[in-house]
Each structure stands twice: as C-alpha cells, then as structure tokens.
Amino acid sequence: MDATSRERVSIVERAGIILAGLSIDMAINYPMWISAKRVSAGLTMPRLGEVYKGSGSLMFAMGPMIVVQDATTAVVLRSLDGKLDPTAAQAASACVAGAVGALTVGAQIEAVITRSHAIQQTITQTTWTTFRTSGIVALVAPYGAMMIAAREVPYAGCLFFLSGCIDPM
C-alpha cells in the first residue's frame, strides 16, 4: 500500500477496523500474553480474577500507540515515496512505526502491567509505587524498553505491512 492508496481509507474507517481488531485481540490474546509474562517472571499462572488485570490499561494505551504508529507510518511513507519501491517503503515504514510506538507508549504500559502482577497491586498503585521508588525515568524509560521495541519491529512489520497487501474488494 503506497501513500496514495493509504489515504483512500478514511481515518474513521481505519479507527473502526483497528478498534474491532483490538477488541478481539484483547479478548483472545491478552490472557495468553499475561500468562506467558507471569510464568516467565517466575510467577504462577493468573487466577481467574487476574486474567484480564491490566487489559483495560493496555487497551486504553493502544489508542495513543496506534495513533503514533499510524502517524509514523504516514511520515515514513511520504518521506520514502518515490525513493523506494512502494512495497519496500510500506515494509520499512511499518517496522519503524512498531519501534516508535513501542518506545513512546508500549514499553511503558507493558512494564507497569507486568510489575503490577509481580507486586500484586493495581495498575494505579503500581504506577505510583514505581514513581515514588524509582522516579519518572522508570516510568518513561523502563527496563526492557529496547527489547520491547525490537520485538515490535517484526510484529508491526508483519501486521501493518501484510495488512497493506490486502486489497479490499
């Protein structure tokens, strides 16, 4: 999908498609994602009441993250327009967008959610505890942010690049 074809889908249509996909992702994928995070951190599997702990915060954060990724994709696409083959430009813009979204929004909320499960506090309590004990830097640039960004490069590259290859009927 090049810059021109990207503009054929209105912002409202893109938002609706993204919201539908995000809702399904939260319902199905979030329990597996948080279970994997907990087990890898040496915690037990989440109890039934913890399965969706933090999912609302993550879903709320996805809005700004998707806005950042969408804007980054548009900027990179426009800057690469005519310089690269449209397919390569779309792939590159999607990968860059994943890293930017992760570094500006994703890593921060992911760190708070994971920490809240580890210390058994609510998301709000964990945010304040982290701020009081480690300062604003721990919230803005949490440990592991670069790895989260590295993970998002292929994820966003596949998700946004491949979605750009789908031709609507």
CSV table of C-alpha atoms in Angstrom, one decimal:
chain,number,residue,atom,x,y,z
A,1,MET,CA,0.0,0.0,0.0
A,2,ASP,CA,1.6,3.3,-1.1
A,3,ALA,CA,0.8,6.7,0.4
A,4,THR,CA,-2.0,7.4,-2.1
A,5,SER,CA,-3.8,4.1,-1.6
A,6,ARG,CA,-3.4,4.5,2.2
A,7,GLU,CA,-5.4,7.8,2.0
A,8,ARG,CA,-8.4,6.1,0.3
A,9,VAL,CA,-9.4,4.7,3.7
A,10,SER,CA,-10.8,7.4,5.9
A,11,ILE,CA,-9.5,7.9,9.4
A,12,VAL,CA,-12.9,6.9,10.8
A,13,GLU,CA,-12.8,3.6,8.8
A,14,ARG,CA,-9.3,2.9,9.9
A,15,ALA,CA,-10.2,3.6,13.5
A,16,GLY,CA,-13.2,1.3,13.3
A,17,ILE,CA,-11.2,-1.5,11.8
A,18,ILE,CA,-8.5,-1.1,14.4
A,19,LEU,CA,-11.0,-1.0,17.3
A,20,ALA,CA,-12.7,-4.2,16.2
A,21,GLY,CA,-9.4,-6.0,15.8
A,22,LEU,CA,-8.0,-4.7,19.1
A,23,SER,CA,-11.1,-5.8,20.9
A,24,ILE,CA,-10.9,-9.3,19.6
A,25,ASP,CA,-7.1,-9.3,20.3
A,26,MET,CA,-7.8,-8.3,23.9
A,27,ALA,CA,-10.5,-10.9,24.4
A,28,ILE,CA,-8.4,-13.8,23.0
A,29,ASN,CA,-4.7,-12.9,23.1
A,30,TYR,CA,-4.4,-10.9,26.4
A,31,PRO,CA,-4.9,-13.9,28.8
A,32,MET,CA,-2.2,-15.9,26.9
A,33,TRP,CA,0.1,-12.8,26.8
A,34,ILE,CA,-0.2,-12.1,30.6
A,35,SER,CA,0.1,-15.8,31.4
A,36,ALA,CA,3.3,-16.0,29.5
A,37,LYS,CA,4.7,-12.8,31.1
A,38,ARG,CA,3.8,-14.1,34.6
A,39,VAL,CA,5.3,-17.6,34.1
A,40,SER,CA,8.5,-16.1,32.5
A,41,ALA,CA,8.8,-13.9,35.6
A,42,GLY,CA,8.6,-16.9,37.9
A,43,LEU,CA,5.0,-16.2,39.0
A,44,THR,CA,2.1,-18.6,39.0
A,45,MET,CA,-0.5,-18.7,36.3
A,46,PRO,CA,-3.0,-15.9,36.9
A,47,ARG,CA,-6.1,-16.6,38.9
A,48,LEU,CA,-9.4,-16.1,37.1
A,49,GLY,CA,-9.7,-12.6,38.6
A,50,GLU,CA,-6.2,-11.7,37.3
A,51,VAL,CA,-6.6,-13.0,33.8
A,52,TYR,CA,-7.6,-9.6,32.4
A,53,LYS,CA,-5.8,-7.5,35.1
A,54,GLY,CA,-4.2,-4.6,33.1
A,55,SER,CA,-6.1,-5.3,29.9
A,56,GLY,CA,-8.1,-2.1,30.2
A,57,SER,CA,-5.0,-0.1,30.7
A,58,LEU,CA,-3.4,-1.8,27.7
A,59,MET,CA,-6.4,-1.3,25.5
A,60,PHE,CA,-6.6,2.4,26.6
A,61,ALA,CA,-2.8,2.7,25.8
A,62,MET,CA,-3.3,1.1,22.4
A,63,GLY,CA,-5.2,4.2,21.2
A,64,PRO,CA,-2.2,6.5,21.6
A,65,MET,CA,0.2,3.8,20.4
A,66,ILE,CA,-1.8,3.2,17.3
A,67,VAL,CA,-2.0,6.9,16.6
A,68,VAL,CA,1.8,7.2,17.0
A,69,GLN,CA,2.3,4.1,14.7
A,70,ASP,CA,-0.2,5.4,12.1
A,71,ALA,CA,1.4,8.9,12.1
A,72,THR,CA,4.9,7.4,11.9
A,73,THR,CA,3.8,5.1,9.1
A,74,ALA,CA,2.4,8.1,7.2
A,75,VAL,CA,5.5,10.2,7.7
A,76,VAL,CA,7.9,7.4,6.7
A,77,LEU,CA,5.8,6.5,3.7
A,78,ARG,CA,5.7,10.1,2.5
A,79,SER,CA,9.4,10.5,3.0
A,80,LEU,CA,10.2,7.3,1.1
A,81,ASP,CA,7.6,7.9,-1.7
A,82,GLY,CA,9.4,7.7,-5.0
A,83,LYS,CA,12.7,6.7,-3.3
A,84,LEU,CA,11.9,3.1,-2.7
A,85,ASP,CA,9.6,0.6,-4.4
A,86,PRO,CA,6.1,1.0,-2.7
A,87,THR,CA,6.3,-2.5,-1.2
A,88,ALA,CA,9.7,-1.9,0.3
A,89,ALA,CA,8.6,1.6,1.6
A,90,GLN,CA,5.5,0.0,3.2
A,91,ALA,CA,7.6,-2.7,4.9
A,92,ALA,CA,10.1,-0.1,6.2
A,93,SER,CA,7.5,2.3,7.4
A,94,ALA,CA,5.7,-0.5,9.3
A,95,CYS,CA,8.9,-1.6,11.0
A,96,VAL,CA,9.9,1.9,12.0
A,97,ALA,CA,6.3,2.6,13.3
A,98,GLY,CA,6.5,-0.5,15.5
A,99,ALA,CA,9.7,0.6,17.2
A,100,VAL,CA,8.5,4.2,17.6
A,101,GLY,CA,5.1,3.1,19.1
A,102,ALA,CA,6.9,0.7,21.5
A,103,LEU,CA,9.3,3.3,22.7
A,104,THR,CA,6.8,6.1,23.1
A,105,VAL,CA,3.8,4.2,24.6
A,106,GLY,CA,4.0,0.4,24.5
A,107,ALA,CA,7.0,-0.3,26.7
A,108,GLN,CA,5.8,2.0,29.5
A,109,ILE,CA,2.3,0.4,29.9
A,110,GLU,CA,3.7,-3.1,29.4
A,111,ALA,CA,6.2,-2.6,32.2
A,112,VAL,CA,3.6,-1.3,34.6
A,113,ILE,CA,1.2,-4.1,33.9
A,114,THR,CA,3.9,-6.8,34.3
A,115,ARG,CA,5.1,-5.1,37.6
A,116,SER,CA,1.6,-4.9,38.9
A,117,HIS,CA,1.2,-8.7,38.5
A,118,ALA,CA,4.6,-9.2,40.2
A,119,ILE,CA,3.9,-7.0,43.2
A,120,GLN,CA,0.2,-7.7,43.4
A,121,GLN,CA,-1.0,-4.1,43.2
A,122,THR,CA,-3.5,-2.4,40.9
A,123,ILE,CA,-2.2,-0.6,37.9
A,124,THR,CA,-2.7,2.8,39.6
A,125,GLN,CA,-0.9,1.6,42.8
A,126,THR,CA,1.9,0.2,40.7
A,127,THR,CA,2.3,3.4,38.8
A,128,TRP,CA,2.6,5.5,41.9
A,129,THR,CA,4.8,2.9,43.7
A,130,THR,CA,7.2,2.9,40.7
A,131,PHE,CA,7.2,6.7,40.6
A,132,ARG,CA,7.9,7.0,44.3
A,133,THR,CA,10.6,4.4,44.5
A,134,SER,CA,12.3,4.8,41.1
A,135,GLY,CA,11.3,8.2,39.7
A,136,ILE,CA,9.8,9.3,36.4
A,137,VAL,CA,12.6,7.7,34.4
A,138,ALA,CA,11.5,4.2,35.5
A,139,LEU,CA,8.0,5.0,34.0
A,140,VAL,CA,9.2,6.8,30.9
A,141,ALA,CA,12.2,4.5,30.0
A,142,PRO,CA,11.5,1.2,31.8
A,143,TYR,CA,14.0,-1.7,31.8
A,144,GLY,CA,13.4,-3.8,28.7
A,145,ALA,CA,12.1,-0.9,26.6
A,146,MET,CA,14.7,-1.6,23.8
A,147,MET,CA,13.8,-5.3,23.8
A,148,ILE,CA,10.1,-4.5,23.5
A,149,ALA,CA,10.9,-2.1,20.6
A,150,ALA,CA,13.0,-4.8,19.0
A,151,ARG,CA,10.1,-7.3,19.4
A,152,GLU,CA,7.7,-4.8,17.8
A,153,VAL,CA,9.7,-4.2,14.7
A,154,PRO,CA,8.9,-7.6,13.1
A,155,TYR,CA,5.5,-7.7,14.7
A,156,ALA,CA,4.4,-4.3,13.3
A,157,GLY,CA,6.3,-5.1,10.1
A,158,CYS,CA,4.2,-8.2,9.5
A,159,LEU,CA,1.0,-6.7,10.9
A,160,PHE,CA,1.0,-3.4,9.1
A,161,PHE,CA,3.0,-4.4,6.0
A,162,LEU,CA,0.9,-7.5,5.4
A,163,SER,CA,-2.4,-5.6,6.1
A,164,GLY,CA,-1.2,-3.2,3.4
A,165,CYS,CA,-1.0,-6.1,0.9
A,166,ILE,CA,-4.7,-6.9,1.3
A,167,ASP,CA,-6.7,-5.4,-1.5
A,168,PRO,CA,-10.3,-4.6,-0.4
A,169,MET,CA,-13.0,-6.0,-2.7
